[in-house]
Amino acid sequence: MTSALQLEGLGKSFGHFRALHDISLDLQQGEFLTMLGPSGSGKTTTLQLIAGFLQPDRGRLLMKGRDIAGIPAHRRNIGMVFQDYALFPHMTALDNVAFPLESRGIGKLERRRRAEEMLGVVNLGHLLDRYPRQLSGGQKQRVALARALVYDPEVVLLDEPLGALDKKLRTSMQLEILRITRRFGATVISVTHDQEEALVMSDRIALFSQGALAQVGTPKELYAKPANAFVADFVGESNLLPAELTRAGGEAVVKGDGWLAKLPVDRLAVGLADGQVTLMVRPEALRLSAGDASPVAQRPNSIEATVKQVVYLGSALRVHAQLPNGSIIQIAVPDVRSLSFVPETTVRASWDADDVVILQA
Ligand SMILES: Nc1ncnc2c1ncn2[C@@H]1O[C@H](COP(=O)(O)OP(=O)(O)OP(=O)(O)O)[C@@H](O)[C@H]1O
Ligand SMILES: [Mg+2]
């Protein structure tokens, strides 16, 4: 099957600054991909290359197998929603949505019919004649989405469309956007700073770091099998502990400062060498019990720590505990009533060998 959109080794510099290097991605028809990454890592630049507002220095862009290098932005059949919505302030919601149809040579009556229909889809059928200043943030966002979808684009690009909304509206808009874009079968690339949003919405996530892709995969892959410490740290919360790896027969022995982990060698990533590594364990993979000061060798897959803070999160507790070397680990305690540890008690945090990931240091 031909991909809906292919990015092949895209590179872009601004003067001497290399904003993007070697970005390669393949999107299937109807796929929802989220671009995630720190500020300045190249997400917007990538969207602008796809939209045609910027030209790449290197690499190729293909839509349905066809090189789109020579095709100007307005003829690429790509819909885009910007962070600030970029609605025309002097036009009503209806005229805003009808606007892209005009530049595509569609007649007045048909423009009105399709714009009305699309505003109905985003549940704004009753506010056709409002101007942007008379709309709430979420409503403006939906007008912008309707405008991006009204000409039935093959690819929809969303650059932090929910950035300005409060948490509750964000969550409902996330589901709304999924519902609408799925209904149109559109291929979507969405940029966000909110990793929870990325986990909820995406078929796949592309995580950017300094103009390159750190990892591309399903939310589950990035969460459970991060390629490196950057990914582990960026997607979800993680405890990262420096350690030394040695293999002994079928067993991998990971030795840290006052703790020891053992796991089957086949759980290690291919190509991971003995020596300095980082052990990653998620807060929810740790179980707390009373400290017992037993020798390290007798208690593999656990670590002793001192409780420093117990944070109440409503549905769960989060324990911050300090290791002998001073670093802090986090432990998620799902049952709010179960915790009997107060600050300054010594605890043992244990994990299953299956729940840790050993990363290149
Ligand atoms: N027109 C430009 N001229 C010079 N540098 C630019 C230009 N556009 C972007 N950059 C630089 O390229 C890098 C990537 O910018 P980009 O806007 O793609 O980041 P981003 O990942 O979208 O960040 P954010 O999350 O803050 O929106 C940044 O260092 C930025 O300063
Ligand atoms: Mg940006």
Short mmCIF file of C-alpha atoms in Angstrom, two decimals, residues 122-340:
data_model
loop_
_atom_site.label_atom_id
_atom_site.label_comp_id
_atom_site.label_asym_id
_atom_site.label_seq_id
_atom_site.Cartn_x
_atom_site.Cartn_y
_atom_site.Cartn_z
CA VAL A 122 -18.12 20.57 14.89
CA ASN A 123 -21.37 21.38 16.76
CA LEU A 124 -21.40 25.06 15.90
CA GLY A 125 -24.40 25.05 13.58
CA HIS A 126 -26.11 27.59 15.86
CA LEU A 127 -23.27 30.15 15.80
CA LEU A 128 -22.75 30.67 12.06
CA ASP A 129 -23.00 34.46 12.20
CA ARG A 130 -20.73 35.10 15.17
CA TYR A 131 -17.42 36.88 14.70
CA PRO A 132 -14.27 35.34 16.24
CA ARG A 133 -14.24 37.91 19.08
CA GLN A 134 -17.72 36.67 20.06
CA LEU A 135 -16.57 33.06 20.38
CA SER A 136 -14.90 31.21 23.25
CA GLY A 137 -11.47 29.63 22.86
CA GLY A 138 -12.90 26.17 22.29
CA GLN A 139 -15.43 27.51 19.78
CA LYS A 140 -12.73 29.37 17.84
CA GLN A 141 -10.72 26.19 17.86
CA ARG A 142 -13.63 24.32 16.30
CA VAL A 143 -14.12 26.99 13.63
CA ALA A 144 -10.43 26.66 12.76
CA LEU A 145 -10.81 22.90 12.57
CA ALA A 146 -13.89 23.21 10.36
CA ARG A 147 -11.97 25.58 8.08
CA ALA A 148 -9.09 23.11 7.81
CA LEU A 149 -11.41 20.21 6.97
CA VAL A 150 -13.99 21.86 4.72
CA TYR A 151 -12.19 21.16 1.44
CA ASP A 152 -11.66 17.52 2.35
CA PRO A 153 -7.87 17.62 2.62
CA GLU A 154 -5.88 14.40 2.47
CA VAL A 155 -3.60 15.49 5.28
CA VAL A 156 -4.45 17.66 8.30
CA LEU A 157 -1.71 19.40 10.27
CA LEU A 158 -2.48 20.63 13.78
CA ASP A 159 0.11 22.81 15.50
CA GLU A 160 -0.78 22.79 19.19
CA PRO A 161 -4.43 23.53 18.51
CA LEU A 162 -5.35 22.95 22.15
CA GLY A 163 -2.52 24.92 23.73
CA ALA A 164 -4.67 27.81 24.88
CA LEU A 165 -7.49 25.77 26.39
CA ASP A 166 -8.01 24.73 29.99
CA LYS A 167 -7.54 21.12 31.02
CA LYS A 168 -11.18 20.07 30.91
CA LEU A 169 -11.95 21.65 27.55
CA ARG A 170 -8.72 20.22 26.19
CA THR A 171 -9.75 16.70 27.05
CA SER A 172 -13.17 17.02 25.44
CA MET A 173 -11.66 18.74 22.37
CA GLN A 174 -9.11 15.94 22.03
CA LEU A 175 -11.89 13.41 21.72
CA GLU A 176 -13.80 15.76 19.41
CA ILE A 177 -10.85 16.13 17.05
CA LEU A 178 -10.35 12.38 16.98
CA ARG A 179 -14.03 11.81 16.24
CA ILE A 180 -14.13 14.36 13.42
CA THR A 181 -10.85 13.48 11.72
CA ARG A 182 -11.64 9.75 11.93
CA ARG A 183 -15.03 10.42 10.36
CA PHE A 184 -13.28 12.04 7.40
CA GLY A 185 -10.59 9.38 7.24
CA ALA A 186 -8.00 12.14 7.25
CA THR A 187 -4.33 11.49 7.88
CA VAL A 188 -3.42 13.75 10.79
CA ILE A 189 -0.19 15.10 12.20
CA SER A 190 -0.67 16.92 15.46
CA VAL A 191 1.92 18.79 17.51
CA THR A 192 1.60 19.06 21.24
CA HIS A 193 3.58 19.81 24.38
CA ASP A 194 1.22 17.69 26.41
CA GLN A 195 2.46 14.12 26.57
CA GLU A 196 -0.75 12.88 28.12
CA GLU A 197 -2.61 14.25 25.10
CA ALA A 198 -0.13 12.44 22.86
CA LEU A 199 -0.71 9.15 24.65
CA VAL A 200 -4.50 9.50 24.44
CA MET A 201 -4.85 10.52 20.81
CA SER A 202 -2.15 8.95 18.74
CA ASP A 203 -1.78 5.85 16.65
CA ARG A 204 1.91 6.69 16.75
CA ILE A 205 4.13 9.30 18.35
CA ALA A 206 7.21 10.87 16.79
CA LEU A 207 9.44 12.24 19.53
CA PHE A 208 11.79 15.04 18.45
CA SER A 209 15.06 15.95 20.07
CA GLN A 210 17.27 18.74 18.72
CA GLY A 211 16.02 18.57 15.16
CA ALA A 212 16.13 14.78 14.89
CA LEU A 213 13.74 11.95 15.72
CA ALA A 214 14.57 10.28 19.03
CA GLN A 215 11.97 7.54 18.51
CA VAL A 216 8.85 6.82 16.48
CA GLY A 217 6.34 4.24 17.69
CA THR A 218 2.97 3.54 19.27
CA PRO A 219 2.32 5.21 22.63
CA LYS A 220 2.78 1.80 24.23
CA GLU A 221 6.14 1.23 22.54
CA LEU A 222 7.49 4.58 23.64
CA TYR A 223 6.22 4.07 27.16
CA ALA A 224 7.26 0.45 27.66
CA LYS A 225 10.29 0.27 25.38
CA PRO A 226 11.93 3.70 25.25
CA ALA A 227 14.98 3.68 22.98
CA ASN A 228 17.04 5.78 25.36
CA ALA A 229 16.97 7.79 28.57
CA PHE A 230 15.72 10.91 26.77
CA VAL A 231 12.59 9.08 25.58
CA ALA A 232 12.07 7.42 28.97
CA ASP A 233 12.28 10.78 30.68
CA PHE A 234 10.08 12.64 28.20
CA VAL A 235 7.24 10.15 27.82
CA GLY A 236 5.61 9.44 31.15
CA GLU A 237 7.42 9.58 34.43
CA SER A 238 10.41 7.42 35.12
CA ASN A 239 13.09 6.70 37.64
CA LEU A 240 16.49 6.57 35.97
CA LEU A 241 19.27 4.94 37.98
CA PRO A 242 22.90 4.77 36.84
CA ALA A 243 24.35 1.28 37.02
CA GLU A 244 26.84 -1.20 35.65
CA LEU A 245 25.80 -4.13 33.49
CA THR A 246 27.53 -7.52 33.35
CA ARG A 247 26.31 -10.74 31.78
CA ALA A 248 26.78 -14.04 33.54
CA GLY A 249 25.41 -16.97 31.55
CA GLY A 250 21.74 -16.31 30.81
CA GLU A 251 21.50 -13.67 33.47
CA ALA A 252 22.06 -9.93 33.26
CA VAL A 253 23.33 -8.43 36.49
CA VAL A 254 22.82 -4.70 36.88
CA LYS A 255 24.68 -3.22 39.81
CA GLY A 256 23.85 0.20 41.17
CA ASP A 257 24.82 2.20 44.22
CA GLY A 258 23.56 -0.03 47.03
CA TRP A 259 21.18 -2.13 44.91
CA LEU A 260 21.20 -4.97 42.45
CA ALA A 261 18.89 -5.96 39.59
CA LYS A 262 18.78 -9.32 37.85
CA LEU A 263 16.95 -10.12 34.66
CA PRO A 264 17.15 -12.63 31.82
CA VAL A 265 19.70 -11.63 29.19
CA ASP A 266 17.04 -11.85 26.47
CA ARG A 267 15.28 -8.86 28.03
CA LEU A 268 18.21 -6.63 27.05
CA ALA A 269 18.06 -4.56 23.87
CA VAL A 270 20.01 -5.97 20.95
CA GLY A 271 23.47 -4.46 20.82
CA LEU A 272 23.53 -3.22 24.41
CA ALA A 273 27.11 -3.65 25.67
CA ASP A 274 28.28 -4.50 29.18
CA GLY A 275 29.46 -1.49 31.18
CA GLN A 276 27.76 1.76 32.16
CA VAL A 277 23.97 1.68 31.72
CA THR A 278 20.83 3.31 33.10
CA LEU A 279 18.07 1.29 34.70
CA MET A 280 14.60 2.69 34.08
CA VAL A 281 11.62 1.80 36.21
CA ARG A 282 8.24 3.57 36.16
CA PRO A 283 6.78 4.85 39.47
CA GLU A 284 3.80 2.48 39.12
CA ALA A 285 6.10 -0.53 38.73
CA LEU A 286 7.51 -0.04 42.24
CA ARG A 287 5.98 -1.64 45.32
CA LEU A 288 6.66 -0.31 48.78
CA SER A 289 7.37 -2.35 51.88
CA ALA A 290 9.08 -1.67 55.20
CA GLY A 291 12.85 -1.22 55.09
CA ASP A 292 14.80 -4.22 56.39
CA ALA A 293 18.48 -3.32 55.92
CA SER A 294 19.19 -6.75 54.45
CA PRO A 295 22.40 -7.20 52.43
CA VAL A 296 22.16 -6.11 48.80
CA ALA A 297 22.94 -9.55 47.38
CA GLN A 298 20.00 -11.12 49.24
CA ARG A 299 17.47 -8.64 47.90
CA PRO A 300 17.86 -8.28 44.16
CA ASN A 301 15.36 -6.13 42.26
CA SER A 302 14.77 -3.72 45.09
CA ILE A 303 16.26 -0.63 46.60
CA GLU A 304 16.18 0.93 50.04
CA ALA A 305 15.23 4.56 50.42
CA THR A 306 14.01 7.15 52.89
CA VAL A 307 10.55 8.64 52.44
CA LYS A 308 10.78 12.40 51.96
CA GLN A 309 7.36 13.42 50.79
CA VAL A 310 3.94 11.87 50.30
CA VAL A 311 1.89 13.71 47.70
CA TYR A 312 -1.86 13.24 47.64
CA LEU A 313 -3.18 13.12 44.06
CA GLY A 314 -6.82 12.41 44.80
CA SER A 315 -7.09 8.96 43.28
CA ALA A 316 -3.54 7.89 44.18
CA LEU A 317 -0.52 8.78 46.25
CA ARG A 318 2.94 9.63 45.03
CA VAL A 319 5.84 8.93 47.35
CA HIS A 320 9.15 10.73 46.87
CA ALA A 321 11.96 8.80 48.49
CA GLN A 322 15.66 9.53 48.74
CA LEU A 323 18.39 7.03 47.92
CA PRO A 324 21.61 6.86 49.94
CA ASN A 325 23.39 8.78 47.15
CA GLY A 326 20.94 11.65 47.49
CA SER A 327 18.87 11.16 44.34
CA ILE A 328 15.09 10.97 44.56
CA ILE A 329 12.87 8.20 43.21
CA GLN A 330 9.11 8.31 42.81
CA ILE A 331 6.74 5.52 43.73
CA ALA A 332 3.06 5.47 42.76
CA VAL A 333 0.77 4.03 45.41
CA PRO A 334 -2.62 3.25 43.86
CA ASP A 335 -4.60 2.69 47.06
CA VAL A 336 -4.78 5.93 48.98
CA ARG A 337 -5.77 4.15 52.21
CA SER A 338 -2.99 1.60 52.14
CA LEU A 339 -0.02 3.78 52.83
CA SER A 340 1.37 3.74 56.33
#
